[in-house]
Structures are given as C-alpha cells and as structure tokens.
Tab-separated table of C-alpha atoms in Angstrom:
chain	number	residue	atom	x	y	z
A	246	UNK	CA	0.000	0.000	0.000
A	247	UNK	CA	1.521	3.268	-1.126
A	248	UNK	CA	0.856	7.112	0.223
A	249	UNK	CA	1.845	9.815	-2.060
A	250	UNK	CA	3.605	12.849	-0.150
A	251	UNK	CA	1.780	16.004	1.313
A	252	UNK	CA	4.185	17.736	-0.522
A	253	UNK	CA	6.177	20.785	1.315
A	254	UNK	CA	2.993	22.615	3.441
A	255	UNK	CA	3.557	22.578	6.690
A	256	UNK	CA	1.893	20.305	9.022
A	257	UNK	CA	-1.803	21.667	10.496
A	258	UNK	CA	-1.264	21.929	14.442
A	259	UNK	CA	-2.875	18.295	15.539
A	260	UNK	CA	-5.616	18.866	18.135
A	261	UNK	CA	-6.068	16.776	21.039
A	262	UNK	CA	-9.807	15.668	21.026
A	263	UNK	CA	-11.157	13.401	19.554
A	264	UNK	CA	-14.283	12.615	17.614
A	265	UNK	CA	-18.052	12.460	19.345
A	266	UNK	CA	-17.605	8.338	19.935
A	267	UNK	CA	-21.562	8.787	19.160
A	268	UNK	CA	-21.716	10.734	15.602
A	269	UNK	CA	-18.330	11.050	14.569
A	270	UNK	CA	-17.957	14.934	14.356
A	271	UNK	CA	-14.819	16.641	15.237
A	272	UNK	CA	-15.513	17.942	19.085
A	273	UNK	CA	-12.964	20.986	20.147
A	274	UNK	CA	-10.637	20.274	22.786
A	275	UNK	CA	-12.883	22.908	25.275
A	276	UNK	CA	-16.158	21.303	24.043
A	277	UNK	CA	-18.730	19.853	26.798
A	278	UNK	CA	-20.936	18.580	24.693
A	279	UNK	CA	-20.498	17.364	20.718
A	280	UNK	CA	-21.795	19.981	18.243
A	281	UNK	CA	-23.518	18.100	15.770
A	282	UNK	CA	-25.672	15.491	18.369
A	283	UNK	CA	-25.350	17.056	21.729
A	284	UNK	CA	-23.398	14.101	23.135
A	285	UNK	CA	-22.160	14.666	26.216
A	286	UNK	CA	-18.384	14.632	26.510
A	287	UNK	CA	-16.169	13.148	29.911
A	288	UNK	CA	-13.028	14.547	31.125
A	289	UNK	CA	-11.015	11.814	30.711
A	290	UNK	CA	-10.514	11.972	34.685
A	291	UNK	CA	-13.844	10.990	35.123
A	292	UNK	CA	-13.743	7.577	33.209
A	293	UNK	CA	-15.136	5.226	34.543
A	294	UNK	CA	-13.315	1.613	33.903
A	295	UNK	CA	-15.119	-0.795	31.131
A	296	UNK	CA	-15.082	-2.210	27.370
A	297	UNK	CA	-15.790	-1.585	24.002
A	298	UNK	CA	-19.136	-4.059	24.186
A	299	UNK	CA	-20.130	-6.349	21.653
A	300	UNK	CA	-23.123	-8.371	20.722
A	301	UNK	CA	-23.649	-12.060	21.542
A	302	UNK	CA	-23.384	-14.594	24.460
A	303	UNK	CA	-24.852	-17.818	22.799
A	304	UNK	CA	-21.970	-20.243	22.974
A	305	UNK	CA	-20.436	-18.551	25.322
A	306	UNK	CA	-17.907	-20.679	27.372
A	307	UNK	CA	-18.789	-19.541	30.483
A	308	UNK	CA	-22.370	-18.001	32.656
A	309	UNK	CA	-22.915	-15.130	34.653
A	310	UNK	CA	-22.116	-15.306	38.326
A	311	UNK	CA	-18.799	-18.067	37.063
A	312	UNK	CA	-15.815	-17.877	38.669
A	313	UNK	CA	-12.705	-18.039	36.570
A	314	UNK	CA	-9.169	-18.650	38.136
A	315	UNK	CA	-10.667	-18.427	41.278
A	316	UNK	CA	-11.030	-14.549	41.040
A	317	UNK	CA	-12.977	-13.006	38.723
A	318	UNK	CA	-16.619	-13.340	38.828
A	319	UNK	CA	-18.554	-12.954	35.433
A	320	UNK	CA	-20.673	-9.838	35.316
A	321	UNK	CA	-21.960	-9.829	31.232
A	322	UNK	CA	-20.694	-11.182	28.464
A	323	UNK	CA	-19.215	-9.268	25.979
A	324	UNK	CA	-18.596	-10.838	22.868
A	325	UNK	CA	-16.970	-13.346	20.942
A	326	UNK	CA	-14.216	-12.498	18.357
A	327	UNK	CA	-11.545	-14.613	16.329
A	328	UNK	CA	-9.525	-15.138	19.283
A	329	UNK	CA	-11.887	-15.638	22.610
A	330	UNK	CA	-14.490	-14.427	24.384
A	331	UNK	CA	-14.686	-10.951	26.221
A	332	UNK	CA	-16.772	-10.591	29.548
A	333	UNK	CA	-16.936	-7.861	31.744
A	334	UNK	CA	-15.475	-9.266	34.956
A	335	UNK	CA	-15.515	-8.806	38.852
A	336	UNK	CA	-11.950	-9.003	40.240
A	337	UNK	CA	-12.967	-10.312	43.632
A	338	UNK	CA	-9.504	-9.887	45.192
A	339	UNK	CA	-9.050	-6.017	44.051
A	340	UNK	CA	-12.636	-5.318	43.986
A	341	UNK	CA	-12.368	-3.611	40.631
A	342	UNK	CA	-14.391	-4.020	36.972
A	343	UNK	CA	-11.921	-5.670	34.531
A	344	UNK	CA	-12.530	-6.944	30.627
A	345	UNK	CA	-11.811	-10.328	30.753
A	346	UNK	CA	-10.162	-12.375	27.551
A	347	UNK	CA	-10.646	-15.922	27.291
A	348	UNK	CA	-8.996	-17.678	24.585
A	349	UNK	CA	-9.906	-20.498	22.284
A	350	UNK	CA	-8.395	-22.998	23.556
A	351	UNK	CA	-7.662	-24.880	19.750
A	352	UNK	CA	-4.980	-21.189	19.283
A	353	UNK	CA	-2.475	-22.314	22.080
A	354	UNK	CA	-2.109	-26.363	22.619
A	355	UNK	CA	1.239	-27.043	23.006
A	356	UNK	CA	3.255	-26.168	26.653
A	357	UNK	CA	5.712	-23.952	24.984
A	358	UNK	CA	2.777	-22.190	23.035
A	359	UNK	CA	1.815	-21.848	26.330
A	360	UNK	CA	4.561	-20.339	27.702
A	361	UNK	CA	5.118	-17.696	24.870
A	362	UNK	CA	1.351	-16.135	25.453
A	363	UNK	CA	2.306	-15.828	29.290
A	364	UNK	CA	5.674	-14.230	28.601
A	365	UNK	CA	4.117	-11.858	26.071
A	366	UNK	CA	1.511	-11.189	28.171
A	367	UNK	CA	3.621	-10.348	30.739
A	368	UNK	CA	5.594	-7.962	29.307
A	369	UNK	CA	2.465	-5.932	28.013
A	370	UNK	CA	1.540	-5.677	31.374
A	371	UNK	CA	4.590	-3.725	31.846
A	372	UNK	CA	3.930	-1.235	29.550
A	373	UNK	CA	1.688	2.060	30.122
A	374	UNK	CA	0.787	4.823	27.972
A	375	UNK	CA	-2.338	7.121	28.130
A	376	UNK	CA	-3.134	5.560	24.574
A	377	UNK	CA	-3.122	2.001	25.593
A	378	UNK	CA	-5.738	-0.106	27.519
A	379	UNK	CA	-3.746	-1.391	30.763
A	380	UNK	CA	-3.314	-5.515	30.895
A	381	UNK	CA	-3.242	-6.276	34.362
A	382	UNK	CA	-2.946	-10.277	34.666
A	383	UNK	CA	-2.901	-13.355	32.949
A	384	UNK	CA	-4.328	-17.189	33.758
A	385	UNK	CA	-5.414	-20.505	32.895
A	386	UNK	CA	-9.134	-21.767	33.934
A	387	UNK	CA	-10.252	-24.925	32.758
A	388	UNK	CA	-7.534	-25.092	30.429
A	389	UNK	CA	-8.167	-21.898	28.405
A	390	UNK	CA	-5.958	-19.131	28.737
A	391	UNK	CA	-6.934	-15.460	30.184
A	392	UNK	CA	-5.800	-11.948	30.703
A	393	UNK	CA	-7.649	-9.218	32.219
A	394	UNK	CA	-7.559	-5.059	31.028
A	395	UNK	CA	-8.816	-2.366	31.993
A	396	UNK	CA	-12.496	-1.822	30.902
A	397	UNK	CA	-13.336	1.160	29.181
A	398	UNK	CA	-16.786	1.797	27.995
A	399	UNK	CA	-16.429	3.345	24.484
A	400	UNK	CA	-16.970	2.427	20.328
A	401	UNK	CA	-14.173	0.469	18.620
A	402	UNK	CA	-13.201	2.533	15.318
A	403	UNK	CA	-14.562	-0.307	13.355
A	404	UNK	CA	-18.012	0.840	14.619
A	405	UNK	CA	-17.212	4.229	13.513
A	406	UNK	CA	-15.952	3.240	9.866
A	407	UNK	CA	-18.755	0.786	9.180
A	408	UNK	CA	-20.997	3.947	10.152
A	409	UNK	CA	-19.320	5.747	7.856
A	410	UNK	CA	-18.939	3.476	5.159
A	411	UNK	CA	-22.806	3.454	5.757
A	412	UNK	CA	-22.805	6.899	4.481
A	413	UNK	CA	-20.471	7.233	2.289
A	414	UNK	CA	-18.653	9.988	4.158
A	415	UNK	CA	-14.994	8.691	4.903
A	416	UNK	CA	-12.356	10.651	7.225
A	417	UNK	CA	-10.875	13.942	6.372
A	418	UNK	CA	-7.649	14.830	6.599
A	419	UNK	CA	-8.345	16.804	9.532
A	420	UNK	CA	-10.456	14.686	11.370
A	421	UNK	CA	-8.577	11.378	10.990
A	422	UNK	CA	-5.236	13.360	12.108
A	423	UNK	CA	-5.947	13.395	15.900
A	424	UNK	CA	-6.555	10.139	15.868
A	425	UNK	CA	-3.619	8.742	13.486
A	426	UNK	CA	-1.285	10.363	15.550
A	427	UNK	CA	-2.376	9.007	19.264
A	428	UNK	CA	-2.555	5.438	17.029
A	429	UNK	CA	0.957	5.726	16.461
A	430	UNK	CA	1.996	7.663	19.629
A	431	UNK	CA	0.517	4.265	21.237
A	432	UNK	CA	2.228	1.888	18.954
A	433	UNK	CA	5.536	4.179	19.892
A	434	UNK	CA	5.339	2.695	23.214
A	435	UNK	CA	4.346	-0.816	22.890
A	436	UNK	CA	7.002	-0.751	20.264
A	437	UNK	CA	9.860	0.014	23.595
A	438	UNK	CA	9.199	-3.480	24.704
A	439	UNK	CA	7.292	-5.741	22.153
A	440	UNK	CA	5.262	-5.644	18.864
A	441	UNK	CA	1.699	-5.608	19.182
A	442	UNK	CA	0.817	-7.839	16.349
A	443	UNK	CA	-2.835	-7.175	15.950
A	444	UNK	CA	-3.284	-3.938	15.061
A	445	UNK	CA	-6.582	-3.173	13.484
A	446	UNK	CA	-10.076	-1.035	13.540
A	447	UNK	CA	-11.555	-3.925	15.996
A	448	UNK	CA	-8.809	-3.088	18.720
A	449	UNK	CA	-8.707	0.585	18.910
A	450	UNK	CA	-11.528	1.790	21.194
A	451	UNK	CA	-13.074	5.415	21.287
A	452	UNK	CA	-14.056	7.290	24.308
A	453	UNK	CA	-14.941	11.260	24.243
A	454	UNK	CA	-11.465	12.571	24.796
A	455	UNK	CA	-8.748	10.155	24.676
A	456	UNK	CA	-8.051	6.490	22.071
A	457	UNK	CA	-6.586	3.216	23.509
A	458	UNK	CA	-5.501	0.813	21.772
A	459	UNK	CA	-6.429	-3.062	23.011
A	460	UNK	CA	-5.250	-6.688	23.483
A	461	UNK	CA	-1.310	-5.052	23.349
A	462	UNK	CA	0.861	-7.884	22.810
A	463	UNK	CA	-1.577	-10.731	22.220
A	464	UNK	CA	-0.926	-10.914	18.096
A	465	UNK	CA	2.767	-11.308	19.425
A	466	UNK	CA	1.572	-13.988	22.161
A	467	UNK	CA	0.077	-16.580	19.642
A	468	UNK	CA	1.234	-19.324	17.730
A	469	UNK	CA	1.708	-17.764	13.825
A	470	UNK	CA	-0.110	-20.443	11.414
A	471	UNK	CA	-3.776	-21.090	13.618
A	472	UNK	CA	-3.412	-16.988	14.439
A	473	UNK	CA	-3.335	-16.067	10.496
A	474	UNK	CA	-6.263	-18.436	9.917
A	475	UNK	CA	-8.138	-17.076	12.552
A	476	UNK	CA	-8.111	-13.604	11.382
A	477	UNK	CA	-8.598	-15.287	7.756
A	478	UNK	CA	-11.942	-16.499	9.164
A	479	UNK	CA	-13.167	-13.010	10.415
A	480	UNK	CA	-11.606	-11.225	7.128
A	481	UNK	CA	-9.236	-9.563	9.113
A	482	UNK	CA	-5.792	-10.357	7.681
A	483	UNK	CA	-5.346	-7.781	5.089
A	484	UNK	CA	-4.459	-5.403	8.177
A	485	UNK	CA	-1.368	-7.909	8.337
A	486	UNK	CA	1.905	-6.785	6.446
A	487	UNK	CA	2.780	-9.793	4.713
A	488	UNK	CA	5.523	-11.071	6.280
A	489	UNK	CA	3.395	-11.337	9.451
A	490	UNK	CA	2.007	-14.382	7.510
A	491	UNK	CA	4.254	-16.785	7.371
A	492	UNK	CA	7.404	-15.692	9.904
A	493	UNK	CA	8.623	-18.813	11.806
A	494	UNK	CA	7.345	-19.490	15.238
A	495	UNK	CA	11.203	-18.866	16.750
A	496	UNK	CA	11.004	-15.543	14.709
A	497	UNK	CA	9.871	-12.490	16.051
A	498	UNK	CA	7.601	-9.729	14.847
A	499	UNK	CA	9.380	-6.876	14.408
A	500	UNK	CA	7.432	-3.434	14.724
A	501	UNK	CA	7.179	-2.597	10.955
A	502	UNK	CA	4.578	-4.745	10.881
A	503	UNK	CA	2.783	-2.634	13.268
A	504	UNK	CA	3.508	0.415	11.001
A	505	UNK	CA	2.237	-1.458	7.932
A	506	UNK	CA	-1.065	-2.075	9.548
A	507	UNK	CA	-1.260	1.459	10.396
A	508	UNK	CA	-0.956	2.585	6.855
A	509	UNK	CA	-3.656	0.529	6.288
A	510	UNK	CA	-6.096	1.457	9.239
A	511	UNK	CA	-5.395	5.476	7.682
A	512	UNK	CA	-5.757	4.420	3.987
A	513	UNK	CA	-9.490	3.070	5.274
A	514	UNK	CA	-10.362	5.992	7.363
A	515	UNK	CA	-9.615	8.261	4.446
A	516	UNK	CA	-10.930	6.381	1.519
A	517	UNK	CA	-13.200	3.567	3.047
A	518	UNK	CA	-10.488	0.735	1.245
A	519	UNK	CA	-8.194	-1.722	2.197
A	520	UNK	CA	-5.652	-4.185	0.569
A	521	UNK	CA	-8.793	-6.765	0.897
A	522	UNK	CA	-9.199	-7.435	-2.526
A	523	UNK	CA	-5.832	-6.594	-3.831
A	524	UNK	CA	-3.615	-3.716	-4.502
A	525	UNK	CA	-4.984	-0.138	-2.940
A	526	UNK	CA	-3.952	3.081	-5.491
A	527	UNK	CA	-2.301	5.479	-4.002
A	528	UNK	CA	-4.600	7.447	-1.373
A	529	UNK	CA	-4.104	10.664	-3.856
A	530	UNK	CA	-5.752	9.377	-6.910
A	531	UNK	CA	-8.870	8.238	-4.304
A	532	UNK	CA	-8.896	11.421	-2.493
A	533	UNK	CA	-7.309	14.380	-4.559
A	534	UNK	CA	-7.764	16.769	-1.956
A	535	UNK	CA	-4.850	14.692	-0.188
C-alpha cells in the first residue's frame, strides 16, 4: 500500500480531542458537549473503567455469576471475536471491573505455546501509555488461557468506519489526524518493549477525549499459522503486512509490521479501502484533496 507525499505545506497543528464516539464529528478540545448530536463529553478523569461491548453470548464458554481462576466473577458477556471471548469481569480480590479475555483454547495447545502467550503477556503488562488499555494479569481456567484489562466503555473505530462506510462519508484529513497520531503515539510505546501484532479497527476503542488501543501484545503472544487463519476467518488479515504471515514461530515480529497495519487502518479511514481485494492506489488518486 503506497501514500503519495503532502508535498512541502507545513503540518496543520494536531488537536487533542477526539471525535463524538456517538456521531463522529470533530468535538474541540474545550467542548462539553459534541456539536452536531449534543453528546455529552467526559473529562477523561472521570472515566469510569469498562469495554468496548459487543453483541452475543450464545456459545459462550462460560455463565454469569462463574468464577474463573478463582477470582474473577462474570458480570456480562461481551462478545466473541476470532480469538476468545470478552466478559466484563468482577476481580474479587481487588474489587475492581476488569474486561476479561478468554482464549480459544484450539490457538495455544502445546506447553511452549503456552509459555510464549504468558511471557508476552507479561511484558504488556509492563507497559503504560495514556493511549493504551492497561493488561493487568494473565491465567489458565479450565484449560483456556486469560488476561484481564482495563475496561473502558467506548466504540471500537470499526463501529465508527462501518458507520461511515454506511454513508459514504470517509475521514478527512483533519479529522482522521488526531486520531492517526495518538494510534501511532501508542504503537511508539508498545514498540519500547514488544510488537503488538494485531493492530486493526476492531482493537482501537473510542471514548470522548482520549483512544486506547487493546489486546497489546496478544498478536505477538500466539502461535503464527492457527493466528493467520483465525483472522482469515473473520476477514481480518489484510491489516497484516505480509511477512506477518508466514514468519517462523522462533522468529519475532518486528514493529514494521505494526507500522504497515497502520498505513492501512489510515488508507481506510480516508478512503473507506483496504488491501482486501488486492492492490490499494495510491490514497491521492482516491482522495485528490490529499
């Protein structure tokens, strides 16, 4: 995927709010309430801890009121996406709300499989930015693999695209720039310590004043050939740079891979395309005001 030059203007001063999570406008960084729908905007002091929600419980592998790992009490199920199940969570020990990830237990078999999720995990856990959702621990219940993050209630970008996909009314420049560049300030410092390895629409999440990015280093955590097909499934690999495809298991995933699925996620927001269903023109000849 290519990306003509700006050319030699200088760069517009990048604001620090975001867009109304409900409508999508461009809300200025004094705003209270969006412009457009009236939605009313939180200091980001005043968040309260959650997850981006998503339909669906049938199937799920566990019930409300289940304990898993012997401390965290299911409060609502989430969702289900390629990888696990999400559920909002009751840490029992803490007494905290937590988004809880359990994992299909078919993507990590083998012990040293195993292993590599918990040392990933681990060192994600280390790493804090305002831009990235916290991962506070990681577990085995029943034999399928956990970690726990912060819970933020909020709408995943891939909401927002699909909305405006819906209507035909892709990013601007201006709008899309706030947001590109707390993307990559987050990716910045994941990139310190690991590679996230799953960087796409799905996992970053939206909240009135602030982005964070989601499951950081899980893409690095899994085992490379069942993680691919996974994403395969859910038409989600074209966010992958190719050689994320088929590196070797002892390999790792460097951070240009992150990069490359960066490009992507701002091709999308500014044209409403992706590598999907082959080779993307240069953003220019889609957008000439670029």
């Amino acid at each position: 995927m290519r990306f003509s030059p700006a050319g030699g203007a200088p760069s517009p001063k990048v604001r620090s709010a975001l867009l109304c999570y409900r409508c999508g406008s461009h809300a200025p960084d004094a705003s209270q309430v969006c412009p457009a729908c009236g939605q009313a905007l939180v200091a980001s002091g005043a968040l309260t801890a959650g997850a981006s929600p998503r339909r669906g419980a049938e199937g799920a592998p566990y019930r409300l009121g289940d304990l898993i790992g012997g401390r965290f009490r299911v409060e609502q199920v989430l969702g289900n996406g390629p990888l696990g199940w999400v559920m909002r969570a009751q840490d029992t020990k803490l007494g905290v709300e937590v988004a809880l990830k359990s994992l299909h237990p078919h993507l990590l078999q083998a012990p040293e499989e195993r292993d590599r999720f918990r040392r990933s995990m681990r060192m994600a856990r280390k790493v804090s930015h305002p831009n990235l959702l916290r991962v506070y621990e990681e577990g085995e219940d029943a034999g399928r693999l956990y970690f726990t993050a912060q819970f933020i209630e909020g709408k995943s970008l891939r909401a927002l695209l699909d909305e405006r996909r819906e209507s035909a009314q892709p990013f601007t420049l201006t709008e899309a720039q706030p947001l590109l560049q707390q993307m990559a300030q987050a990716l910045d410092a994941i990139h310190v310590a690991l590679t996230h390895g799953d960087f796409k629409p799905e996992n970053v999440l939206l909240v009135p004043d602030v982005l964070k990015l989601t499951d950081v280093g899980l893409g690095g955590a899994m085992p490379t050939l069942p993680f691919v097909q996974a994403q395969r499934q859910a038409r989600r690999d074209h966010y992958f740079a190719p050689e994320a495809s088929d590196i070797d298991e002892d390999e790792k995933l460097e951070a240009t891979a992150d990069v490359y699925s960066l490009a992507v996620v701002m091709g999308e927001m500014l044209s409403g395309r992706t590598p999907a269903d082959g080779a993307v023109p240069e953003l220019s000849q889609l957008v000439p005001s670029l």
